[in-house]
mmCIF file of C-alpha atoms in Angstrom:
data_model
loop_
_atom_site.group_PDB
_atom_site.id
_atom_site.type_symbol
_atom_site.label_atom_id
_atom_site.label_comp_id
_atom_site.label_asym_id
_atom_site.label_seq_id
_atom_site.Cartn_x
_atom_site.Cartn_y
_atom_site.Cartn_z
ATOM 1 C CA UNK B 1 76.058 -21.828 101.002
ATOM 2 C CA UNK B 2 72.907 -21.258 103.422
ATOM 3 C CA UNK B 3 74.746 -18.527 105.960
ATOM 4 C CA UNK B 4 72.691 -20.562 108.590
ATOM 5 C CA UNK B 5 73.683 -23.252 108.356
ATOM 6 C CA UNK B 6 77.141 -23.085 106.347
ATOM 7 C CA UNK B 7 75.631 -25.386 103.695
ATOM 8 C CA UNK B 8 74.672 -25.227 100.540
ATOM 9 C CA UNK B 9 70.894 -25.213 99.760
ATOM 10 C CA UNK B 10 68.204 -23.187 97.273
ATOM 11 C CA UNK B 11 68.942 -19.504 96.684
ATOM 12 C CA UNK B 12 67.418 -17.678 99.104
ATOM 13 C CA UNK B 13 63.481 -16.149 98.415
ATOM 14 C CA UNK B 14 64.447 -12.701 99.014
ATOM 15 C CA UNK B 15 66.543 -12.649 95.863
ATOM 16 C CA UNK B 16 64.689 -10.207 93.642
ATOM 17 C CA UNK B 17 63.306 -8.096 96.198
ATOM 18 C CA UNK B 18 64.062 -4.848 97.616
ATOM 19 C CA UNK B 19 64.191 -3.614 101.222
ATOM 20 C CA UNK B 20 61.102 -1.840 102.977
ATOM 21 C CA UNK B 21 62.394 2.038 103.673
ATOM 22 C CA UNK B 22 61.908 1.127 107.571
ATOM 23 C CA UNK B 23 64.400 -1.743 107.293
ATOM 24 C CA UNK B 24 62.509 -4.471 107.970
ATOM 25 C CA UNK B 25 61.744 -6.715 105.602
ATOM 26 C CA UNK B 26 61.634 -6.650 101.715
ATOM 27 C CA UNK B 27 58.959 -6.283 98.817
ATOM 28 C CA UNK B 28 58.636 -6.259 95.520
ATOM 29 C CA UNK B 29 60.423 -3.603 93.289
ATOM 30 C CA UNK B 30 57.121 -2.293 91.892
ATOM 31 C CA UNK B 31 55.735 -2.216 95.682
ATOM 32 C CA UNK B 32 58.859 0.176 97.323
ATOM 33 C CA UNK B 33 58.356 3.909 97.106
ATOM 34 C CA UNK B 34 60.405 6.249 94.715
ATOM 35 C CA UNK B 35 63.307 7.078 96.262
ATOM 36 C CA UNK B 36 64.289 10.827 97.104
ATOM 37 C CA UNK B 37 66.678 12.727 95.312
ATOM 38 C CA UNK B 38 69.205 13.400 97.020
ATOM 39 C CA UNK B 39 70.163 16.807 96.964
ATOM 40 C CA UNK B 40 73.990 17.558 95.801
ATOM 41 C CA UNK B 41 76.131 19.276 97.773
ATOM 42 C CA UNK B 42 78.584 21.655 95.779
ATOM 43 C CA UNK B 43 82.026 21.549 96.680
ATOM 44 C CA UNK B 44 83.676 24.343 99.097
ATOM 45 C CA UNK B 45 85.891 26.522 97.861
ATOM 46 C CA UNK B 46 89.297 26.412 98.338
ATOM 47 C CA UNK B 47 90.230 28.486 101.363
ATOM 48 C CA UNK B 48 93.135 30.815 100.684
ATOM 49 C CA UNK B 49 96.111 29.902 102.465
ATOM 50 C CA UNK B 50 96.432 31.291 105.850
ATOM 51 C CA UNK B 51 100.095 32.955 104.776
ATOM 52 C CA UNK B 52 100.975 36.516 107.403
ATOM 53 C CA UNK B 53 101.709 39.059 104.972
ATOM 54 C CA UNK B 54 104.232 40.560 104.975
ATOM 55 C CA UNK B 55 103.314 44.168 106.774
ATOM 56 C CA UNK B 56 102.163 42.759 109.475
ATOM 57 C CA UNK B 57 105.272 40.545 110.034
ATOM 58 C CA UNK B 58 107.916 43.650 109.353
ATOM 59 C CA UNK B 59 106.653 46.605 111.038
ATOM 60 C CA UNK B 60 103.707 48.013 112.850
ATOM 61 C CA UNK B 61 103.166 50.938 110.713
ATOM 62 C CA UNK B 62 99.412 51.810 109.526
ATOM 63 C CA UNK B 63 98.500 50.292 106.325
ATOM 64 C CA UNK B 64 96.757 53.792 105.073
ATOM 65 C CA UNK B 65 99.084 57.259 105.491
ATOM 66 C CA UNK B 66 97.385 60.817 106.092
ATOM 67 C CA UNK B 67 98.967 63.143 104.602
ATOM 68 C CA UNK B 68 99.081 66.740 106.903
ATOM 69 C CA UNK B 69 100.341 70.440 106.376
ATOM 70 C CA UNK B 70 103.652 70.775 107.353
ATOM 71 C CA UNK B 71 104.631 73.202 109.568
ATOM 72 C CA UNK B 72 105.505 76.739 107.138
ATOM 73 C CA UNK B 73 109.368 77.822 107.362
ATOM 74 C CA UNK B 74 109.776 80.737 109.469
ATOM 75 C CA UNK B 75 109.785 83.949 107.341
ATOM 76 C CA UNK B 76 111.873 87.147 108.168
ATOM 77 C CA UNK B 77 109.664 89.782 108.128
ATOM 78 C CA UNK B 78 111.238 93.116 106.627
ATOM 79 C CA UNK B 79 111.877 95.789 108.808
ATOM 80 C CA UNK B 80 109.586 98.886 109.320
ATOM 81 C CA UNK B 81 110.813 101.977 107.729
ATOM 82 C CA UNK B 82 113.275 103.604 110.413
ATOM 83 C CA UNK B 83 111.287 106.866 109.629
ATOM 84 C CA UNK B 84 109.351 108.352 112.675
ATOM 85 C CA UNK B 85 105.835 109.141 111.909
ATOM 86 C CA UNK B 86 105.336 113.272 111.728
ATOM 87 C CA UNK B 87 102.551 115.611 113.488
ATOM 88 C CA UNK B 88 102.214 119.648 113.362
ATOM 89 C CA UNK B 89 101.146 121.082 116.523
ATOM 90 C CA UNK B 90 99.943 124.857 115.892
ATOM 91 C CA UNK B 91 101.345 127.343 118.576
ATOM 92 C CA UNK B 92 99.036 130.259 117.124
ATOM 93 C CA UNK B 93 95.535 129.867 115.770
ATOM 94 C CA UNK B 94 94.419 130.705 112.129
ATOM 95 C CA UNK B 95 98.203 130.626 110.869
ATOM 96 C CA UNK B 96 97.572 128.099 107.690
ATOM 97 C CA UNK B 97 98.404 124.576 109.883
ATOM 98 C CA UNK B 98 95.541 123.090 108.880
ATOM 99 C CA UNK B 99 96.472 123.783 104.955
ATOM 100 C CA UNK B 100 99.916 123.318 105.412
ATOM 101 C CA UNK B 101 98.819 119.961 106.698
ATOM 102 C CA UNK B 102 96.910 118.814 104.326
ATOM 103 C CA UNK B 103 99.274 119.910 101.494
ATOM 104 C CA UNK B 104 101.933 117.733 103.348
ATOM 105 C CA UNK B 105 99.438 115.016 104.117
ATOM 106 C CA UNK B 106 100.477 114.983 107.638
ATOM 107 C CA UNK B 107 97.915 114.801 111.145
ATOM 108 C CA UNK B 108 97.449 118.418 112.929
ATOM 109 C CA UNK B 109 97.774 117.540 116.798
ATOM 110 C CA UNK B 110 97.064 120.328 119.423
ATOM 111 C CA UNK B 111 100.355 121.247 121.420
ATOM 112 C CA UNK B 112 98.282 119.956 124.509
ATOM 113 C CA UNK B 113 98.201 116.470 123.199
ATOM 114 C CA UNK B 114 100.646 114.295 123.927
ATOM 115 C CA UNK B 115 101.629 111.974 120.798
ATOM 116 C CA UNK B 116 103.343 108.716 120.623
ATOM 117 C CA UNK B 117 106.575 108.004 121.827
ATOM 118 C CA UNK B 118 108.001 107.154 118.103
ATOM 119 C CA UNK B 119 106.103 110.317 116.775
ATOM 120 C CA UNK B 120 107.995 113.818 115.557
ATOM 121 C CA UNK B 121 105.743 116.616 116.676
ATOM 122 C CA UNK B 122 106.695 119.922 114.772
ATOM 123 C CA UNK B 123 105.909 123.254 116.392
ATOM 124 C CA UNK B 124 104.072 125.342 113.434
ATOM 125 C CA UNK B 125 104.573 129.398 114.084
ATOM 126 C CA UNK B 126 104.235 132.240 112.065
ATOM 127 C CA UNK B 127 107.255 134.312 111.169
ATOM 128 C CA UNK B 128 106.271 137.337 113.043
ATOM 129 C CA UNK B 129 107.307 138.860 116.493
ATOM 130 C CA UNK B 130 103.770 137.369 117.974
ATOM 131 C CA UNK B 131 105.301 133.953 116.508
ATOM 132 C CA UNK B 132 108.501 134.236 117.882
ATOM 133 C CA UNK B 133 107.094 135.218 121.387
ATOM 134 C CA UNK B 134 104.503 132.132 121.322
ATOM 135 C CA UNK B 135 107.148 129.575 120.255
ATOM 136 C CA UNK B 136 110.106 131.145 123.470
ATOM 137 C CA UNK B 137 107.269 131.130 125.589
ATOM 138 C CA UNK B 138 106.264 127.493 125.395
ATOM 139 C CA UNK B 139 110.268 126.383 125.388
ATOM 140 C CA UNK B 140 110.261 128.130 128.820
ATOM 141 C CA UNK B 141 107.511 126.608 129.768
ATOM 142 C CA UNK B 142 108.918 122.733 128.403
ATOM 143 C CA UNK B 143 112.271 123.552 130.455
ATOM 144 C CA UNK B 144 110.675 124.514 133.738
ATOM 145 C CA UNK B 145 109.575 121.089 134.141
ATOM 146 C CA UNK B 146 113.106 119.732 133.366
ATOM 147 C CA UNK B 147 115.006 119.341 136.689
ATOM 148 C CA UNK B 148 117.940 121.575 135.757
ATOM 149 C CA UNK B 149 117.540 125.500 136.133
ATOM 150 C CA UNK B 150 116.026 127.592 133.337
ATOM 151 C CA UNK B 151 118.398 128.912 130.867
ATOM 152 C CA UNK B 152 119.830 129.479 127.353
ATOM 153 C CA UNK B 153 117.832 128.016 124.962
ATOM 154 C CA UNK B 154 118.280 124.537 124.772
ATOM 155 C CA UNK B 155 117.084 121.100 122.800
ATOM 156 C CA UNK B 156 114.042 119.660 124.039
ATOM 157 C CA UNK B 157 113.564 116.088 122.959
ATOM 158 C CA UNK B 158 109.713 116.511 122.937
ATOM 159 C CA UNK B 159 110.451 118.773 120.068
ATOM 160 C CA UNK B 160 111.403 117.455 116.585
ATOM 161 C CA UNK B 161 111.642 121.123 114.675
ATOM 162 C CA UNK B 162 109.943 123.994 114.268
ATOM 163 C CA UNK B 163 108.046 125.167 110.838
ATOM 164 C CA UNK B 164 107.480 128.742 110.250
ATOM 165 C CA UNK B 165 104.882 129.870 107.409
ATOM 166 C CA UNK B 166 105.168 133.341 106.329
ATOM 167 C CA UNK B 167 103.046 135.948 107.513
ATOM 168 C CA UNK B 168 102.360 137.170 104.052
ATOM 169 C CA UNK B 169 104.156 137.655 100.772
ATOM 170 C CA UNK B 170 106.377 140.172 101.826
ATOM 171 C CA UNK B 171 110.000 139.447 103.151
ATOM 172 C CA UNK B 172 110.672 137.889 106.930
ATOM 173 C CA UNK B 173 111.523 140.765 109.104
ATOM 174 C CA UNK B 174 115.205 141.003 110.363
ATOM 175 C CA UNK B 175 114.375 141.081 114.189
ATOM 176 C CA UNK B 176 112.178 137.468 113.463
ATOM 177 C CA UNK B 177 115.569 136.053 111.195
ATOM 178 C CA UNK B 178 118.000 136.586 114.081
ATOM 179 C CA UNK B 179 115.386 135.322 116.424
ATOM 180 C CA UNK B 180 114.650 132.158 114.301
ATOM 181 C CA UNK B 181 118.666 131.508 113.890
ATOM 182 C CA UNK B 182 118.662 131.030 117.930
ATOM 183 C CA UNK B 183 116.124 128.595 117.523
ATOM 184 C CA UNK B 184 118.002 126.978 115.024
ATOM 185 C CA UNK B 185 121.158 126.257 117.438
ATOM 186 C CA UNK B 186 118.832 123.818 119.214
ATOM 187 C CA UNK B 187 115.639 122.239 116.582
ATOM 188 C CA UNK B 188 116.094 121.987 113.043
ATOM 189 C CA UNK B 189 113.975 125.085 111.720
ATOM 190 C CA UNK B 190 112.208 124.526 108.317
ATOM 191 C CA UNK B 191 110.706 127.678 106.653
ATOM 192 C CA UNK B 192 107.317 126.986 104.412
ATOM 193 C CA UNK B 193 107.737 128.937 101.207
ATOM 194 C CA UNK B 194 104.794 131.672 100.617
ATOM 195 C CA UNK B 195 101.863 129.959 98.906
ATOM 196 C CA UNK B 196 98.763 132.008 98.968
ATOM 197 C CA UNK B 197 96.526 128.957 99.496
ATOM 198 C CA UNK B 198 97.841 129.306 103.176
ATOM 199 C CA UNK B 199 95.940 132.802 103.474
ATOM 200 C CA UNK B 200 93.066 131.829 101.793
ATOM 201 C CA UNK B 201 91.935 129.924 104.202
ATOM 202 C CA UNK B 202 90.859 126.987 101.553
ATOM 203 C CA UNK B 203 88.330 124.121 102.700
ATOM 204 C CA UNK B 204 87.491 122.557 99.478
ATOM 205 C CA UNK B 205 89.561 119.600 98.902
ATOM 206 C CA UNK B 206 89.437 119.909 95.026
ATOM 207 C CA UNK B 207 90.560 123.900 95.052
ATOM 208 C CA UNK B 208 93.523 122.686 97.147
ATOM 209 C CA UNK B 209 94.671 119.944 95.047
ATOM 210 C CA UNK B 210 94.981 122.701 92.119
ATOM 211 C CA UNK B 211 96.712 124.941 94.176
ATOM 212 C CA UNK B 212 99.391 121.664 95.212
ATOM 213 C CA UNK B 213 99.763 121.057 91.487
ATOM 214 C CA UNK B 214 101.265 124.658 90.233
ATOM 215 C CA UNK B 215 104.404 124.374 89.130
ATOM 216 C CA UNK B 216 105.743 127.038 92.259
ATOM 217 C CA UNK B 217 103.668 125.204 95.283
ATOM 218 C CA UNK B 218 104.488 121.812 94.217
ATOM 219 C CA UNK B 219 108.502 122.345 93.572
ATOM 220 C CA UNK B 220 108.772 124.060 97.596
ATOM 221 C CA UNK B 221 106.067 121.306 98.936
ATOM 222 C CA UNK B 222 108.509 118.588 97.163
ATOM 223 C CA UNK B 223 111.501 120.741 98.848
ATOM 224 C CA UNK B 224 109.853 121.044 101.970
ATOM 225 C CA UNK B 225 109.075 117.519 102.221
ATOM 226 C CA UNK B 226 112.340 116.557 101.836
ATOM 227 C CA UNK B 227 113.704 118.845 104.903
ATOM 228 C CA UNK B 228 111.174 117.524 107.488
ATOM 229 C CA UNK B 229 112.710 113.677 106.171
ATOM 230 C CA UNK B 230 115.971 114.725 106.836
ATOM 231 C CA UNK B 231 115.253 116.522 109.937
ATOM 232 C CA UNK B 232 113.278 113.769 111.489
ATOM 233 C CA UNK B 233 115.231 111.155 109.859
#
């Protein structure tokens, strides 16, 4: 049928041919250009679902966790000893504090300095009348600045005890014994055993330590040290 018309008639001429690339009008096969690839597209991939998870639909809580030092447990720190620390304050010079003090391992303070509140300060005499005299006078002298009238002898709290070293090797005269039992009514009195060291006036370290590790000077040093812990203590 001629599309024309609506009849029938000859097949149409362009039968065999081969549209132009502009569109308008035909030509012969071996006339048209070679047609272009055309360039394949490859597929998209499949997009994951778009499901929440599940994190973000329970709770707001961060996805990555630091991890920090707790806080240390409190500790109870042990108590301090309950023993005072313990100074020798000579009342006379040249007497043997310095030795005695470093046989004892304990500081040598000068009477005129004052010491700590939690400190012991030990008067160091000499067991002789001159002794006796320095260590009455300075009590006077401690108790004229209390308030009440001077008396009796009396404890002082700025005194912790009194040592006495020996005057020499010979035996502690009777008038010094009576005096030194007064004192002992009010301060613990510790006597210092004779040890010849204490005359000798020793400065070498190493000579010292010898004479601390006789048999005699170490048993009254161990003795000793035990009556200033229990006087002070």
């Amino acid at each position: 049928m001629n599309p024309l018309h609506g009849t029938t008639g000859q097949p149409s001429t362009t039968e065999g041919l081969v549209p132009e690339a502009h569109g308008y009008g035909y030509v012969a096969p071996s006339e048209a250009p070679p047609a272009r690839p055309v360039a394949s597209t490859p597929p998209a991939p499949d997009k994951p679902s778009q499901v929440p998870s599940k994190a973000s639909e329970t709770h707001s809580e961060p996805l990555i966790e630091f991890i920090t030092d707790a806080p240390a447990e409190a500790t109870e720190v042990p108590a301090e000893s309950a023993t005072a620390s313990v100074v020798l304050s000579p009342l006379l010079p040249n007497i043997g504090t310095s030795t005695m003090a470093r046989l004892l391992h304990l500081p040598e303070v000068p009477v005129s300095q004052d010491v700590p509140d939690d400190a012991v300060r030990l008067l160091v005499v000499e067991a002789s009348e001159k002794g006796m005299a320095a260590v009455f006078s300075h009590i006077d002298r401690l108790r004229a600045q209390l308030p009440e009238a001077p008396g009796s002898v009396t404890s002082l709290e700025s005194i912790g005890g009194i040592l006495v070293i020996p005057a020499d090797s010979k035996r502690t005269p009777r008038t010094v014994k009576l005096k030194l039992k007064v004192l002992s009514g009010a301060h613990p009195v510790l006597m210092c055993p004779w040890i010849p060291a204490l005359a000798s006036r020793l400065c070498d370290d190493e000579a010292l330590a010898k004479v601390a590790e006789a048999r005699p000077v170490a048993t009254a040093l161990k003795k000793l040290t035990a009556q200033i812990e229990a006087a002070v203590g």
